[in-house]
Structures are given as C-alpha cells and as structure tokens.
Amino acid sequence: MRTVSFSQPDVCNLLDKDFVCYHTSTEGDATAGMSIRHSPGDPAGTCIRGNGPQNLQILFLTPEGEIFHVVSGFVPADELKQELMFAKSLFDEIKRSASKSNVRPETIVVDSHRTRLANFGFSEDQIESRGLGLMTGGMSMPGMEAIMNQAGQMARSGSQPVAGQSGSVFDSMIRGQVLTDHQFCMRYPLTSSEEFERDPTPLVGNGKSFFMSSSGGN
Amino acid sequence: MRYLHFILPVMFCLISGGVAGAQELEQFRLKSGEDPIQAKPLSWDFQTGSLMLELADGTSREVPASELHSADMRLVEKIMTKQMLAGRRGEPVSGVTSKTLGSDRSASVDRIHGVRWLADENVARKIASGGEGPNDDRPLVWFRVLGDMTGFM
C-alpha cells in the first residue's frame, strides 16, 4: 500500500485536492487482522486487490461522518483512482439530493452501488446474496460459484476486464471483496463512523486475516 | 553590564518580533460576507476547531473554521502543519497552550506521499465542512489501518 497504491501522482493529487484525509490505527482492536511490521523502506511484495481486508479499510464519508463507500484491503493504484472518482461522483450526487425533498440520500447510495455492481457484471442474485464471511468474500457459495464461472467465461471470451475479471485464479477472491464492500454500503447506507467504529464486523467479519508481503530474495 | 547581556537580546527579540508580526498579516475572508479580517494567525485550537487571530490593532479574535471562507481553509491547514512541526521540535508556538497542542497525537498533521493526513476525525470533519455552502464541502477519506501510515501493509 505504502509503495504501490500511492505510486501514481494522479492518485495523490486526487486525494489531496478533492478529499480531506485522516487515518486511525486499529492496533489492539479485536477485529483487526495481523501483520508483520513492514518498514517504509521495504520493497513492495506482490498483492492482489482485497488482500488483508481486516488490516485496511478505506472509508469515504460525508463531512457529517456518514459512510457512503468503502474499499477493504489492498488496492492497486489504478483501481484506487477509480474508487476515488466513484466516491467523488457519488458524494456530489448526495449533495445535489440535499436540495430535492423527494430524494433520500440513502436511496442514492444504495442505487449507485447496485448500478456499479451490475456494471461490474454481478447478477441480481449475487448483488442480493447474503454474506457468509470473509473466506467466501462475503458471498454465499452458490454466488461464489457463479462468479468463478462467470470470471472464467469472460476471460475465455476476451471481454473487457473490470475489477477482478482478468481471468486469473484470484478473480473470484477479488470480486468477492468488491461485492462485500458494495453490499455493506447498500445494507448500511450512510451509517455513522461512530457506529462503524463500535462494530465494524458487518464489513470486516469476525475472523482474523493475516497479511505479509514479500518481494522474494532477501 | 552583566544585565546588558540579558536585556539587549530580549529587546532585539521584542523589536524583531514586532516587525515580523506586522509583516505576517494575512487576509481571512468570512462566509458571512463581513469585510475580510487582516490579521496575523496565532494558532489553531484543535479542541474547538477555531483559529486564533491577532488583529492589526493588537487585539485577538477567535474565528471558528466553520465561519471561514473555503478558499482560506488551505491557509488554516498550513498553519496547523507549521504548528505541529514546531510542537514536535519542542519549540514554543505563540498562543498555543499545552492543552491545545501538547503531545496529543490526534491533532497531528502529516504529509505522506504528497497527501496531507490528519489523525483526528473531528478536525477532518471541520475542514471538510469548511466550505462556503454545501457545494464547497469535500468528502472525507478515512484510512483505518493496522499500524501507521508509513509502515502498514
């Protein structure tokens, strides 16, 4: 994360210009994962999107502290940029809704996440599936199988890859995490940061993920 | 003669401080449309989210971040950064009490990977809602990490 996600100046510019950034540490938190401490000088190891979802959550909030988007685990720079742009666009839409009495901001959040998942190729059943935990990326097993099959089909047909559709063996894990993150926002639209801090398990689960990256060699 | 060694440097500091103070006047615009305030920024109060200003006539005025024009929030962030860096070096910062600065980690401002990072949600929220109207607000990004921003993952 320290060397990969922030490796693109575009990403850092977007973060600095369009967002107000803050960080907290989950060290000591019962729901936090485990990790070997990496120094800033350590070479970056190989990661795929969604690695270490209990070790890192990127949450997007309104200035009132309401969560409208989340990204869990490691995110490569180009995908982080896409997430930032989606979050910025959704935030603008939420703000616009403030002047319309007939549109609830929660509805906008739910609809935006549902549409995005559909654009990523998730079926209605997958979008509505209830999670079973981090081992299956928050999906039911039928949903998991469907996604694995779909990823393979898309890879074979040469369709345009989107998040977790590169045809690699990790696709199902990546897409599982993407689904989990969006489903959280749909089930808990605009939940407060205080509420999330009190109980982050709806997003991170109760299990323990362990993260260690290695560049090999030394 | 021994006292002169003490008094002269003190006098020099007072004079140079006064001149510097006059040169450091900044213009702060307010959302209310009131005339901009010409003042020297003294400190940022992390507890109340207010900026303490020293006006040209020597009096002080406290302005909450929520009343400042969005364009001037960048200036406030610079002041916060300067204040924290001075605090970390153990240097005295004008107008800043140990209560507002101290060793409170939550108030720290870091620039990592070219991005300005705060370590306190309340401060971040005040800055995010520092716009002139709803259209000037910025969203927050909260990195909830195991460890710190330089070593995690």
XYZ file of C-alpha atoms in Angstrom:
371
model
C 0.000 0.000 0.000
C 2.660 2.429 1.078
C 4.630 1.985 -2.120
C 2.072 0.740 -4.616
C -1.289 2.430 -4.025
C 0.296 5.856 -3.710
C 2.709 5.340 -6.577
C 0.667 7.371 -9.058
C 0.846 11.163 -8.714
C -2.743 11.270 -10.032
C -3.949 9.300 -7.020
C -2.131 11.522 -4.537
C -3.321 14.688 -6.289
C -6.917 13.483 -6.191
C -6.654 12.578 -2.503
C -5.062 15.880 -1.567
C -7.231 18.140 -3.688
C -10.692 16.607 -3.607
C -10.756 14.868 -0.219
C -9.852 15.531 3.385
C -7.803 12.561 4.552
C -7.394 11.174 8.023
C -6.192 7.909 9.451
C -6.586 5.840 12.573
C -4.821 2.686 13.685
C -6.699 -0.485 14.570
C -3.792 -1.849 16.582
C -5.281 -3.557 19.625
C -8.767 -3.687 18.101
C -10.417 -7.085 18.453
C -11.476 -7.082 14.819
C -8.085 -6.091 13.419
C -6.086 -8.581 11.414
C -2.471 -9.495 11.926
C 0.576 -8.320 10.045
C 4.321 -8.367 10.133
C 5.519 -4.809 10.558
C 6.931 -3.511 7.300
C 9.289 -0.586 7.326
C 8.776 2.213 4.787
C 11.933 1.107 3.003
C 10.819 -2.484 2.495
C 10.399 -3.396 -1.139
C 6.782 -3.923 -2.096
C 5.600 -7.508 -2.248
C 3.061 -8.936 -4.628
C -0.515 -8.237 -3.586
C -3.878 -8.569 -5.199
C -6.809 -6.314 -4.580
C -8.610 -7.090 -1.347
C -5.638 -8.673 0.446
C -5.807 -8.021 4.192
C -9.376 -6.662 4.438
C -9.140 -6.594 8.221
C -5.846 -4.748 8.100
C -7.021 -1.853 5.994
C -10.362 -0.264 5.268
C -10.648 2.885 3.201
C -13.934 4.551 4.089
C -15.469 7.533 2.331
C -17.583 9.821 4.485
C -19.653 12.950 4.205
C -18.447 15.882 6.339
C -21.171 14.791 8.796
C -19.355 11.470 9.230
C -21.743 9.258 7.248
C -20.134 6.380 5.353
C -21.142 6.190 1.677
C -18.410 3.987 0.198
C -15.788 1.535 1.427
C -12.831 -0.307 -0.047
C -11.298 -3.072 2.038
C -7.796 -4.457 1.800
C -5.024 -3.666 -0.615
C -5.908 -1.622 -3.705
C -3.575 -1.135 -6.678
C -3.024 2.491 -7.682
C -5.108 2.461 -10.857
C -8.063 0.877 -9.068
C -7.722 3.268 -6.134
C -8.003 6.099 -8.633
C -11.239 4.605 -9.968
C -12.577 4.257 -6.419
C -11.730 7.881 -5.655
C -13.500 9.046 -8.791
C -16.562 6.934 -7.986
C -16.614 8.277 -4.426
C -16.268 11.875 -5.591
C -19.069 11.441 -8.088
C -21.355 9.763 -5.545
C -20.623 12.463 -2.964
C -21.578 15.154 -5.493
C -24.820 13.312 -6.169
C -25.592 13.064 -2.437
C -25.016 16.802 -2.106
C -27.289 17.562 -5.037
C -30.023 15.481 -3.412
C -29.993 17.820 -0.414
C -31.923 20.368 -2.452
C -34.528 17.822 -3.537
C -37.083 16.973 -0.897
C -38.335 13.866 -2.712
C -34.963 12.076 -2.920
C -33.462 10.384 0.122
C -29.650 10.363 0.124
C -29.720 6.749 1.384
C -31.583 5.753 -1.781
C -28.925 7.410 -3.920
C -26.189 5.485 -2.106
C -27.963 2.142 -2.477
C -28.826 2.714 -6.141
C -25.307 3.852 -7.041
C -23.709 0.778 -5.503
C -26.268 -1.530 -7.088
C -25.674 0.026 -10.516
C -21.917 -0.201 -10.133
C -22.078 -3.876 -9.196
C -24.296 -4.530 -12.202
C -21.788 -2.713 -14.409
C -19.077 -4.970 -12.978
C -21.070 -7.932 -14.256
C -22.659 -9.104 -10.994
C -26.077 -10.672 -11.358
C -29.100 -9.587 -9.363
C -28.860 -12.777 -7.280
C -25.236 -12.078 -6.449
C -25.974 -8.478 -5.564
C -28.778 -9.545 -3.219
C -26.871 -12.537 -1.771
C -26.263 -12.633 1.955
C -22.628 -12.911 3.017
C -21.219 -15.877 4.884
C -17.916 -14.366 5.905
C -14.540 -13.395 4.607
C -13.487 -16.849 3.457
C -16.004 -16.593 0.629
C -15.636 -12.884 0.199
C -18.947 -12.316 1.925
C -20.864 -14.412 -0.574
C -22.989 -17.488 -0.363
C -21.369 -20.492 -2.001
C -23.798 -20.521 -4.947
C -22.949 -16.879 -5.520
C -19.261 -17.665 -5.266
C -19.507 -20.473 -7.812
C -21.444 -18.266 -10.187
C -18.811 -15.579 -10.007
C -15.996 -18.051 -10.523
C -17.759 -19.443 -13.586
C -18.523 -16.004 -14.892
C -14.936 -14.814 -14.471
C -13.687 -17.817 -16.381
C -16.212 -17.281 -19.174
C -15.331 -13.621 -19.512
C -11.636 -14.431 -19.604
C -12.213 -17.018 -22.313
C -14.424 -14.727 -24.371
C -11.938 -11.871 -24.150
C -14.453 -9.449 -22.592
C -13.211 -6.177 -21.218
C -11.795 -6.912 -17.749
C -13.132 -4.903 -14.858
C -12.382 -5.269 -11.139
C -11.328 -8.887 -10.701
C -12.054 -10.028 -14.224
C -8.587 -10.527 -15.595
C -9.043 -14.265 -15.872
C -6.550 -15.030 -13.121
C -7.144 -17.652 -10.464
C -7.571 -14.812 -7.947
C -10.559 -13.267 -9.735
C -13.167 -14.846 -7.501
C -11.432 -13.569 -4.366
C -11.075 -10.071 -5.768
C -14.659 -9.939 -6.954
C -15.843 -11.376 -3.652
C -14.243 -8.495 -1.778
C -15.579 -5.923 -4.236
C -19.063 -7.399 -3.747
C -18.710 -7.413 0.049
C -17.692 -3.746 0.112
C -20.573 -2.601 -2.067
C -23.096 -4.785 -0.255
C -22.039 -3.214 3.034
C -22.848 0.236 1.654
C -26.193 -0.983 0.350
C -27.186 -2.574 3.663
C -25.872 0.211 5.868
C -26.214 3.347 3.721
C -24.830 6.449 5.397
C -24.153 4.668 8.668
C -22.145 6.863 11.013
C -18.417 6.474 11.526
C -19.104 6.160 15.275
C -21.455 3.260 14.669
C -18.924 1.582 12.378
C -16.140 2.034 14.922
C -18.344 0.497 17.607
C -18.956 -2.586 15.480
C -17.050 -2.974 12.211
C -17.906 -6.691 11.930
C -20.645 -6.221 9.293
C -17.791 -5.250 6.966
C -14.693 -6.990 8.315
C -16.301 -10.073 9.876
C -15.183 -11.868 12.987
C -12.305 -13.859 11.547
C -8.647 -12.953 11.510
C -6.819 -12.209 8.309
C -3.060 -12.294 8.313
C -1.077 -10.131 5.970
C 2.555 -10.415 4.990
C 4.019 -9.299 1.707
C 7.374 -10.344 0.366
C 9.316 -9.324 -2.680
C 11.310 -12.542 -2.581
C 15.055 -12.679 -2.478
C 16.124 -11.069 0.758
C 26.980 45.228 32.492
C 26.044 41.643 33.198
C 22.339 42.579 32.873
C 23.008 44.238 29.497
C 23.932 40.851 28.046
C 20.473 39.662 29.004
C 18.421 42.767 28.232
C 19.826 43.523 24.774
C 18.941 40.156 23.213
C 15.481 40.332 24.785
C 14.928 43.838 23.360
C 16.135 42.662 19.969
C 13.717 39.775 20.044
C 10.818 42.005 21.021
C 11.584 44.516 18.262
C 12.167 41.933 15.566
C 9.069 40.046 16.712
C 7.000 43.180 16.374
C 8.291 43.882 12.879
C 7.737 40.282 11.813
C 4.246 40.419 13.255
C 3.419 43.440 11.138
C 4.710 41.679 8.048
C 2.760 38.487 8.637
C -0.715 39.907 8.311
C -2.939 37.695 6.228
C -6.388 38.261 4.846
C -9.145 35.964 6.084
C -12.491 36.016 4.320
C -15.681 35.077 6.090
C -18.760 33.280 4.849
C -20.954 35.939 6.398
C -19.792 38.434 3.796
C -18.333 40.636 6.516
C -15.224 42.589 5.484
C -12.153 40.346 5.344
C -10.069 40.269 8.503
C -6.481 41.469 8.253
C -4.685 39.584 10.957
C -1.727 37.500 11.934
C -2.659 33.857 12.525
C -1.595 32.942 16.021
C -2.732 29.381 16.448
C -5.201 26.708 15.620
C -7.128 25.269 18.536
C -7.514 21.570 17.916
C -10.079 21.245 20.685
C -12.540 23.822 19.403
C -11.654 23.881 15.712
C -11.048 27.613 15.833
C -8.375 29.885 14.528
C -6.949 32.483 16.892
C -6.013 35.689 15.088
C -4.103 38.756 16.195
C -5.680 41.800 14.585
C -3.670 44.759 13.330
C -4.562 46.768 16.447
C -3.055 44.094 18.673
C -6.319 42.608 19.885
C -7.117 38.956 19.312
C -10.131 37.312 17.743
C -11.150 33.683 17.626
C -12.803 32.507 14.402
C -14.369 29.032 14.114
C -13.346 27.139 10.977
C -16.993 26.841 10.010
C -17.162 30.627 9.595
C -14.140 30.898 7.330
C -14.361 31.058 3.560
C -13.461 27.746 1.952
C -10.612 29.315 -0.020
C -8.871 30.198 3.230
C -9.054 26.712 4.697
C -5.844 25.826 2.871
C -4.154 28.584 4.816
C -5.554 27.146 8.037
C -4.148 23.739 7.154
C -0.731 25.305 6.585
C -0.898 26.939 9.996
C -1.846 23.638 11.597
C 1.050 21.885 9.921
C 3.525 24.591 10.929
C 2.188 24.492 14.472
C 2.515 20.753 14.783
C 6.007 20.666 13.317
C 7.086 23.356 15.778
C 5.465 21.400 18.587
C 7.300 18.248 17.649
C 10.613 20.093 17.629
C 9.789 21.302 21.111
C 9.750 24.913 20.002
C 7.343 27.306 21.672
C 4.454 28.320 19.460
C 2.847 31.683 20.011
C -0.618 31.459 21.511
C -0.629 27.693 21.747
C -1.181 26.157 25.128
C -0.129 22.696 26.131
C -3.795 21.783 26.249
C -4.323 22.552 22.600
C -1.030 21.221 21.327
C 0.796 19.158 23.889
C 1.614 15.646 22.789
C -1.885 14.990 21.526
C -1.303 12.634 18.635
C -4.828 13.065 17.413
C -4.078 16.623 16.450
C -1.115 15.844 14.251
C -0.894 16.741 10.596
C 1.438 14.795 8.353
C 2.300 14.999 4.711
C 2.853 11.488 3.460
C 3.065 10.506 -0.185
C 2.338 14.150 -1.011
C -1.014 13.930 0.752
C -1.958 15.927 3.842
C -3.087 13.497 6.536
C -4.914 14.321 9.737
C -5.129 11.958 12.664
C -8.430 13.124 14.081
C -11.870 12.729 12.565
C -13.349 15.787 14.253
C -10.652 18.066 12.876
C -11.026 16.458 9.447
C -14.796 16.948 9.544
C -14.438 20.593 10.427
C -12.124 21.138 7.488
C -14.322 19.080 5.153
C -17.340 21.189 6.010
C -15.383 24.400 5.818
C -16.907 25.364 2.526
C -18.957 28.463 1.933
C -22.007 26.416 1.054
C -22.981 22.774 0.642
C -21.319 22.758 -2.774
C -17.925 23.614 -1.301
C -17.844 20.669 1.093
C -15.337 17.919 0.472
C -15.752 14.234 1.261
C -13.565 12.572 3.861
C -11.346 9.573 3.295
C -10.701 7.552 6.409
C -7.803 5.119 6.223
C -8.454 2.653 9.051
C -5.195 0.740 9.138
C -3.358 -1.770 11.246
C -0.256 0.203 12.140
C 0.630 3.625 10.831
C 0.587 5.358 7.507
C 4.244 4.796 6.727
C 4.583 1.189 7.673
C 1.265 -0.512 7.152
C 0.951 -3.240 4.573
